[in-house]
Coordinates of C-alpha atoms in Angstrom, one line a residue:
Chain A
M190 CA 0.0 -0.1 0.5
S191 CA 2.8 2.1 0.5
T192 CA 4.3 4.5 -2.0
G193 CA 8.2 5.5 -1.1
S194 CA 9.1 8.9 -0.1
S195 CA 8.0 10.3 -3.2
S196 CA 7.0 14.0 -1.7
D197 CA 3.9 14.2 -5.4
P198 CA 0.6 14.2 -4.2
S199 CA -1.0 14.6 -7.2
A200 CA 2.0 11.9 -7.7
T201 CA 0.3 9.2 -5.4
L202 CA -2.9 9.9 -6.2
A203 CA -2.6 8.8 -9.9
A204 CA 0.0 5.8 -8.7
L205 CA -3.7 4.9 -6.5
A206 CA -6.4 5.1 -8.0
G207 CA -5.1 2.6 -10.6
E208 CA -7.1 3.2 -13.8
T209 CA -5.7 6.0 -16.1
Q210 CA -8.8 8.0 -16.9
L211 CA -9.6 7.8 -13.4
A212 CA -6.6 8.7 -12.0
D213 CA -6.3 11.9 -14.9
R214 CA -9.8 12.4 -13.5
V215 CA -9.8 12.6 -9.9
R216 CA -6.5 14.7 -10.3
F217 CA -8.2 17.3 -12.2
V218 CA -10.1 17.9 -9.2
V219 CA -7.7 17.8 -6.7
E220 CA -6.4 20.9 -9.1
L221 CA -9.4 22.4 -8.7
D222 CA -9.2 23.3 -4.7
R223 CA -6.7 26.1 -6.3
L224 CA -9.5 27.9 -7.2
K225 CA -10.3 28.4 -4.2
Q226 CA -7.2 31.2 -3.4
V227 CA -8.4 32.9 -5.6
L228 CA -9.4 36.0 -4.1
R229 CA -11.7 38.8 -5.8
R230 CA -11.9 42.7 -5.9
T231 CA -15.9 41.4 -4.0
V232 CA -15.6 41.4 -0.5
V233 CA -18.5 38.3 1.2
T234 CA -20.9 40.7 2.9
D235 CA -20.7 39.8 6.4
D236 CA -17.1 39.3 7.4
R237 CA -16.2 41.9 4.9
R238 CA -13.0 39.9 3.8
R239 CA -12.6 39.3 0.1
E240 CA -14.5 36.5 -1.7
N241 CA -12.6 33.5 -3.4
T242 CA -14.0 32.4 -7.0
A243 CA -14.7 29.0 -5.6
E244 CA -17.0 30.4 -3.7
H245 CA -19.0 32.6 -6.6
S246 CA -19.1 29.6 -8.7
W247 CA -20.5 28.4 -6.6
H248 CA -23.6 32.3 -5.1
V249 CA -23.7 32.1 -9.7
A250 CA -24.8 28.5 -10.2
M251 CA -27.3 28.5 -7.1
M252 CA -28.9 31.8 -8.7
A253 CA -29.4 30.1 -11.8
L254 CA -31.4 27.8 -10.6
V255 CA -33.7 30.7 -7.3
L256 CA -33.8 33.2 -10.4
A257 CA -34.0 31.0 -14.4
D258 CA -37.4 32.6 -15.1
A259 CA -36.2 35.8 -15.3
A260 CA -34.3 35.9 -18.3
D261 CA -36.2 37.0 -21.2
E262 CA -35.6 34.2 -23.4
P263 CA -36.9 30.4 -22.4
V264 CA -33.3 28.9 -20.6
D265 CA -32.2 25.6 -19.2
P266 CA -31.6 26.7 -15.8
M267 CA -29.0 23.8 -15.0
R268 CA -27.7 24.5 -18.3
V269 CA -27.1 27.9 -16.7
A270 CA -25.6 26.8 -13.8
K271 CA -23.0 23.9 -15.1
M272 CA -21.5 27.1 -17.9
L273 CA -21.5 28.8 -14.0
L274 CA -20.0 26.3 -11.5
V275 CA -16.9 26.0 -15.1
H276 CA -17.2 29.6 -16.2
D277 CA -13.5 31.1 -14.4
I278 CA -11.5 27.1 -13.1
V279 CA -9.0 29.8 -15.8
E280 CA -8.6 31.5 -13.3
I281 CA -6.1 28.8 -11.5
D282 CA -3.4 30.0 -13.8
A283 CA -5.3 32.7 -15.4
G284 CA -5.8 34.7 -12.3
D285 CA -9.1 36.9 -11.5
T286 CA -9.2 40.4 -13.9
F287 CA -11.3 43.0 -12.4
V288 CA -14.0 44.3 -14.4
Y289 CA -13.1 47.9 -13.9
D290 CA -9.5 46.7 -14.8
V291 CA -9.0 48.2 -18.9
E292 CA -5.3 46.9 -19.6
G293 CA -6.7 43.7 -17.3
Q294 CA -8.7 42.8 -19.8
E295 CA -7.5 43.1 -22.4
S296 CA -4.5 40.4 -21.8
R297 CA -7.1 38.2 -19.8
A298 CA -8.6 37.1 -22.8
A299 CA -4.6 35.0 -24.1
R300 CA -4.3 34.4 -20.4
E301 CA -7.3 32.2 -20.7
R302 CA -6.8 30.5 -23.8
A303 CA -3.9 29.2 -22.3
A304 CA -5.7 28.6 -18.6
A305 CA -8.1 26.6 -20.5
E306 CA -5.7 24.5 -22.4
R307 CA -4.5 23.3 -19.4
L308 CA -6.4 22.1 -16.9
F309 CA -9.6 21.2 -19.1
G310 CA -6.4 19.3 -21.2
L311 CA -5.6 16.8 -17.7
L312 CA -8.9 15.3 -18.7
P313 CA -9.2 12.6 -20.5
D314 CA -10.1 14.5 -24.0
D315 CA -14.3 13.8 -25.0
Q316 CA -14.8 15.4 -20.7
G317 CA -11.8 18.4 -21.5
D318 CA -13.5 19.2 -24.9
E319 CA -17.3 19.6 -22.8
L320 CA -16.1 21.4 -20.4
Q321 CA -14.4 23.6 -22.5
D322 CA -16.8 23.9 -25.3
C323 CA -19.4 24.0 -21.4
W324 CA -16.7 27.5 -20.3
L325 CA -16.5 29.0 -24.4
E326 CA -20.0 29.0 -25.0
F327 CA -20.3 31.3 -21.8
E328 CA -17.1 33.4 -23.2
H329 CA -19.0 34.0 -26.9
G330 CA -21.8 34.4 -25.0
T331 CA -24.7 33.9 -28.6
T332 CA -26.7 31.6 -27.0
A333 CA -29.9 32.7 -24.3
D334 CA -28.6 30.2 -21.8
A335 CA -25.6 32.1 -22.1
R336 CA -25.9 35.5 -22.5
F337 CA -28.3 34.8 -18.8
A338 CA -25.4 32.9 -16.9
R339 CA -23.3 36.4 -18.2
A340 CA -25.8 38.5 -16.6
L341 CA -25.9 36.4 -13.4
D342 CA -21.8 36.6 -12.8
R343 CA -22.5 40.6 -13.0
L344 CA -25.9 40.4 -10.8
Q345 CA -24.0 39.0 -8.1
P346 CA -20.9 41.3 -7.5
L347 CA -23.2 43.9 -7.2
L348 CA -25.7 42.9 -5.0
L349 CA -22.7 41.6 -2.8
N350 CA -21.1 45.2 -3.4
H351 CA -25.2 46.9 -2.8
A352 CA -25.0 44.5 0.5
S353 CA -21.4 45.6 2.2
A354 CA -22.0 48.8 1.7
G355 CA -20.3 49.5 -1.6
Q356 CA -16.5 49.0 0.4
A357 CA -14.9 47.3 -3.0
W358 CA -16.4 49.9 -5.5
R359 CA -14.5 53.0 -2.7
E360 CA -11.6 50.8 -2.4
H361 CA -11.4 50.7 -5.9
G362 CA -12.5 54.7 -7.1
I363 CA -15.9 53.6 -9.1
T364 CA -17.8 55.5 -10.1
A365 CA -21.4 55.8 -11.6
A366 CA -21.0 55.6 -15.3
Q367 CA -18.8 52.6 -14.3
V368 CA -20.8 50.7 -13.0
R369 CA -23.2 50.5 -15.5
A370 CA -21.1 50.4 -18.6
V371 CA -19.6 47.4 -16.9
N372 CA -23.4 46.5 -15.7
S373 CA -25.6 47.2 -18.7
M374 CA -25.2 43.5 -20.7
I375 CA -27.8 42.0 -17.5
G376 CA -29.7 43.5 -19.7
D377 CA -28.7 41.2 -22.8
G378 CA -30.5 38.2 -20.5
S379 CA -33.0 40.6 -18.5
A380 CA -34.9 43.2 -18.3
A381 CA -36.3 43.1 -15.5
L382 CA -33.1 42.0 -13.4
W383 CA -31.3 45.3 -15.0
E384 CA -34.2 47.3 -13.4
L385 CA -33.3 45.4 -10.4
A386 CA -29.6 46.8 -11.3
Q387 CA -30.1 50.1 -12.1
H388 CA -32.1 50.2 -8.4
L389 CA -29.5 49.1 -6.9
I390 CA -26.6 51.0 -8.3
G391 CA -28.7 54.7 -7.3
D392 CA -29.6 53.9 -4.2
A393 CA -26.2 53.1 -4.3
I394 CA -25.6 56.5 -5.2
S395 CA -28.7 58.3 -3.1
R396 CA -26.2 56.7 0.1
G397 CA -23.2 57.8 -1.2
W398 CA -21.5 55.0 -1.7
L399 CA -21.1 55.2 -5.2
P400 CA -19.5 59.0 -7.2
E401 CA -21.3 59.4 -10.1
T402 CA -18.2 61.7 -11.5
G403 CA -13.9 60.2 -10.6
R404 CA -12.6 61.4 -7.3
Chain B
M778 CA -34.9 56.4 -5.9
S779 CA -33.1 57.0 -2.5
T780 CA -35.5 54.7 -0.5
G781 CA -34.8 57.3 2.9
S782 CA -32.7 55.7 5.7
S783 CA -33.5 52.3 6.1
S784 CA -30.1 50.3 6.7
D785 CA -31.0 46.5 7.0
P786 CA -30.3 45.9 2.9
S787 CA -32.3 42.5 3.5
A788 CA -35.2 45.3 3.5
T789 CA -34.5 48.2 0.7
L790 CA -33.7 44.9 -1.8
A791 CA -37.2 43.9 -1.6
A792 CA -38.3 47.9 -2.4
L793 CA -35.8 48.1 -4.7
A794 CA -37.4 44.9 -7.0
G795 CA -40.7 45.4 -6.3
E796 CA -42.2 42.5 -8.4
T797 CA -43.5 40.7 -4.7
Q798 CA -42.0 37.2 -5.9
L799 CA -38.6 38.6 -7.3
A800 CA -37.6 40.5 -4.5
D801 CA -38.3 37.0 -2.2
R802 CA -36.1 34.9 -5.3
V803 CA -33.7 37.7 -4.7
R804 CA -32.9 38.2 -1.2
F805 CA -32.9 34.4 -0.8
V806 CA -30.2 35.2 -3.5
V807 CA -28.5 37.8 -0.2
E808 CA -28.9 35.9 2.8
L809 CA -26.7 32.9 0.4
D810 CA -23.7 34.9 0.9
R811 CA -23.9 33.4 4.3
L812 CA -23.3 29.7 3.3
K813 CA -19.2 31.1 2.6
Q814 CA -19.3 31.9 6.6
V815 CA -19.9 28.9 7.9
L816 CA -15.9 27.3 8.3
R817 CA -15.7 23.5 7.8
R818 CA -13.0 21.4 9.8
T819 CA -10.8 20.6 6.6
V820 CA -8.5 22.4 5.3
V821 CA -7.9 24.2 1.8
T822 CA -4.3 22.8 0.5
D823 CA -2.4 25.1 -0.6
D824 CA -2.6 28.0 2.1
R825 CA -4.5 25.3 4.9
R826 CA -7.1 27.0 5.8
R827 CA -10.3 26.1 6.5
E828 CA -12.8 25.4 3.9
N829 CA -16.5 27.3 4.0
T830 CA -19.4 25.9 3.2
A831 CA -20.1 27.6 -0.1
E832 CA -16.5 26.3 -1.6
H833 CA -17.0 22.8 -0.8
S834 CA -20.9 22.7 -2.5
W835 CA -19.3 24.1 -5.8
H836 CA -15.9 21.4 -5.0
V837 CA -18.4 18.8 -5.0
A838 CA -20.7 20.0 -8.1
M839 CA -17.5 19.8 -10.0
M840 CA -16.8 16.6 -9.5
A841 CA -20.4 15.3 -10.3
L842 CA -19.6 16.7 -13.4
V843 CA -16.6 15.4 -13.4
L844 CA -16.5 12.1 -11.7
A845 CA -20.6 10.8 -12.3
D846 CA -18.8 7.4 -15.2
A847 CA -17.3 6.5 -11.4
A848 CA -21.0 5.3 -10.2
D849 CA -22.1 2.2 -9.9
E850 CA -26.0 2.9 -11.3
P851 CA -26.7 5.2 -13.8
V852 CA -27.0 8.9 -12.4
D853 CA -28.0 12.0 -13.5
P854 CA -25.2 14.6 -13.8
M855 CA -26.4 17.9 -13.3
R856 CA -29.5 15.8 -11.2
V857 CA -26.3 15.5 -8.8
A858 CA -24.9 18.6 -9.3
K859 CA -27.8 20.0 -8.2
M860 CA -28.3 18.1 -5.0
L861 CA -25.2 19.8 -4.4
L862 CA -25.3 22.6 -4.3
V863 CA -28.5 22.7 -2.3
H864 CA -27.4 19.8 -0.3
D865 CA -25.9 22.4 2.8
I866 CA -27.5 25.1 2.5
V867 CA -29.4 24.3 6.0
E868 CA -25.5 25.1 7.4
I869 CA -26.5 29.1 7.6
D870 CA -28.3 28.6 10.0
A871 CA -27.7 24.8 11.4
G872 CA -23.9 25.1 10.6
D873 CA -21.0 22.8 9.6
T874 CA -21.2 19.1 12.2
F875 CA -17.9 16.7 11.9
V876 CA -18.5 14.2 10.3
Y877 CA -17.0 12.5 13.3
D878 CA -18.5 15.1 16.4
V879 CA -21.8 11.3 17.7
E880 CA -23.0 13.8 19.7
G881 CA -23.3 17.0 17.0
Q882 CA -24.3 13.9 14.5
E883 CA -27.3 13.4 16.9
S884 CA -28.9 16.8 17.8
R885 CA -28.1 17.5 13.4
A886 CA -31.1 16.3 11.6
A887 CA -33.6 18.6 14.4
R888 CA -31.0 21.3 13.8
E889 CA -31.2 21.6 10.0
R890 CA -35.3 20.5 9.3
A891 CA -35.2 24.6 10.8
A892 CA -33.4 25.9 9.4
A893 CA -33.8 23.7 5.7
E894 CA -38.5 25.7 6.9
R895 CA -37.3 28.9 7.3
L896 CA -34.5 28.8 4.6
F897 CA -36.6 27.6 1.8
G898 CA -39.6 28.9 3.0
L899 CA -38.0 32.5 1.9
L900 CA -38.8 31.6 -1.7
P901 CA -42.3 31.6 -3.3
D902 CA -43.2 28.2 -3.0
D903 CA -43.4 26.2 -5.5
Q904 CA -39.6 26.7 -5.3
G905 CA -39.0 26.9 -1.9
D906 CA -41.2 22.6 -2.6
E907 CA -38.7 22.5 -5.1
L908 CA -35.4 22.9 -3.5
Q909 CA -36.6 21.0 -0.3
D910 CA -37.1 17.9 -2.2
C911 CA -34.0 18.2 -3.0
W912 CA -32.2 18.5 0.0
L913 CA -34.4 15.6 1.5
E914 CA -33.7 13.0 -0.7
F915 CA -30.0 13.8 -0.7
E916 CA -30.2 12.7 3.1
H917 CA -32.5 10.4 2.6
G918 CA -30.1 8.5 -0.2
T919 CA -32.9 7.2 -1.2
T920 CA -32.0 7.5 -5.1
A921 CA -28.7 6.1 -7.1
D922 CA -28.7 10.0 -8.0
A923 CA -28.1 10.5 -4.1
R924 CA -25.8 7.2 -3.2
F925 CA -23.8 9.1 -5.8
A926 CA -24.1 13.2 -4.4
R927 CA -23.5 11.1 -1.1
A928 CA -20.2 9.8 -1.7
L929 CA -18.9 12.1 -3.4
D930 CA -19.4 14.5 -0.8
R931 CA -16.7 12.0 1.6
L932 CA -14.4 11.3 -0.7
Q933 CA -14.2 14.9 -1.6
P934 CA -12.5 16.3 2.3
L935 CA -10.9 12.7 1.6
L936 CA -9.2 14.4 -1.2
L937 CA -8.3 17.4 0.7
N938 CA -6.8 15.4 3.8
H939 CA -4.9 13.6 1.4
A940 CA -3.7 16.5 -0.5
S941 CA -2.6 18.5 3.3
A942 CA -0.7 15.1 5.2
G943 CA -4.0 14.8 6.9
Q944 CA -3.6 17.8 8.6
A945 CA -8.0 17.9 9.8
W946 CA -7.2 14.5 10.9
R947 CA -4.2 14.9 12.7
E948 CA -6.3 18.4 14.4
H949 CA -8.9 15.9 15.2
G950 CA -7.9 12.9 16.3
I951 CA -9.0 10.7 14.1
T952 CA -8.4 7.1 13.5
A953 CA -8.3 5.2 10.4
A954 CA -11.1 2.8 12.0
Q955 CA -13.3 6.3 12.2
V956 CA -12.0 6.9 8.8
R957 CA -13.1 3.8 6.9
A958 CA -17.2 3.7 9.0
V959 CA -17.6 7.7 7.9
N960 CA -16.9 6.9 4.3
S961 CA -17.9 3.4 3.7
M962 CA -21.0 5.3 2.1
I963 CA -18.6 6.4 -0.8
G964 CA -19.1 2.7 -1.7
D965 CA -22.7 2.5 -1.6
G966 CA -22.1 4.7 -4.7
S967 CA -19.0 3.8 -6.2
A968 CA -17.2 1.1 -5.7
A969 CA -14.5 2.3 -8.0
L970 CA -13.8 5.5 -5.3
W971 CA -14.4 3.4 -2.4
E972 CA -11.6 1.3 -3.8
L973 CA -9.4 4.6 -4.6
A974 CA -10.7 5.6 -1.2
Q975 CA -9.6 2.5 1.2
H976 CA -6.2 3.2 -0.7
L977 CA -6.0 7.1 0.2
I978 CA -6.7 5.7 3.9
G979 CA -4.0 2.9 3.3
D980 CA -1.3 5.3 1.7
A981 CA -2.4 7.9 4.6
I982 CA -1.5 5.0 7.2
S983 CA 2.1 3.9 6.0
R984 CA 3.4 8.1 6.3
G985 CA 2.0 8.7 9.4
W986 CA -0.8 10.6 8.9
L987 CA -3.6 8.4 10.3
P988 CA -3.0 6.7 12.9
E989 CA -5.0 3.0 12.7
T990 CA -5.8 3.3 16.2
G991 CA -6.5 6.5 18.8
R992 CA -3.3 8.0 20.9

């Protein structure tokens, strides 16, 4: 049973799993654990620590189950949830890019493509291709499911920013014009949720959490 | 647009969302954020901090997508993933109960039932019932999907414990006999994954991370 003195848990795991396809899948599962170390700018509402990408992914997947009726076009809640479970896995290698970071957004596509190659490449071919297609569908945003998934991915930090008195906005000097520009894509998936988002933005302005223009 | 001086973000949100059903759903979504503060005993592999239940839920839902082929009976990967997204929401009120805490496990059912009443009760009736049924299916473990979901829910901390040199086991003085007893239900969902689990336990013993008997 002993695997000797190897100190690489991933290699040990592969040896222990025996059958190659299962070993590859289990190594991918252990690799996924690293998404819990990727920090976003948004803070969680209770203790105001920065949110990590794994818990964000759970939160938006749950939103797909709960809010699917608010989509403008018919969507499959579980397809949307699947896309949202998978959409940020590339951040294990590429890191989180703040939506208001213009330079970061320019280099984001190339960094994330390389990350997708490596990470989904850990899986057996058919399964890696399936998850990569799922990620690309989200990135391209050309299906009804993807448009709604992207709307939820924008609405979630807006809800947390509102619930935390605009903490991430204030820390990074974000203006209402920037928030509207970045989040208007919510309207591509759901008019009702974009209306809610605009109310939240207006409320944040009126409470002094979000300036109309820069300092 | 101003909502005056209310300092309860949840009430503000309800006022801003307008339509009642949408308001209830969005308040539930904001409530879900609190699952990110519920800490488990298991540590994440890289920085060895304790894992929270939201990121655990994401991790096991991803395992459903990746490992469904290892189930002994045919399962619907997305039904399993949905169950795993929902299975620990009750911990927002009931807290996490360590699987090796015998007394805690005895009071767990009652605490979690009350939590389910309150939390799923925040949603419109049909939707609250749907998520509660999903949670109960997981708890009862009588369908093939639920048996596999429960197997993954046990395998995930075992993988993290193995990858972190048994940190949570060592901190809480857990023995191999306890690990085998608590995790044997992995075999109810997947013989292949239970075989892997037994290899991991054996490897942990041989490396000195897990004693056969108590200190």
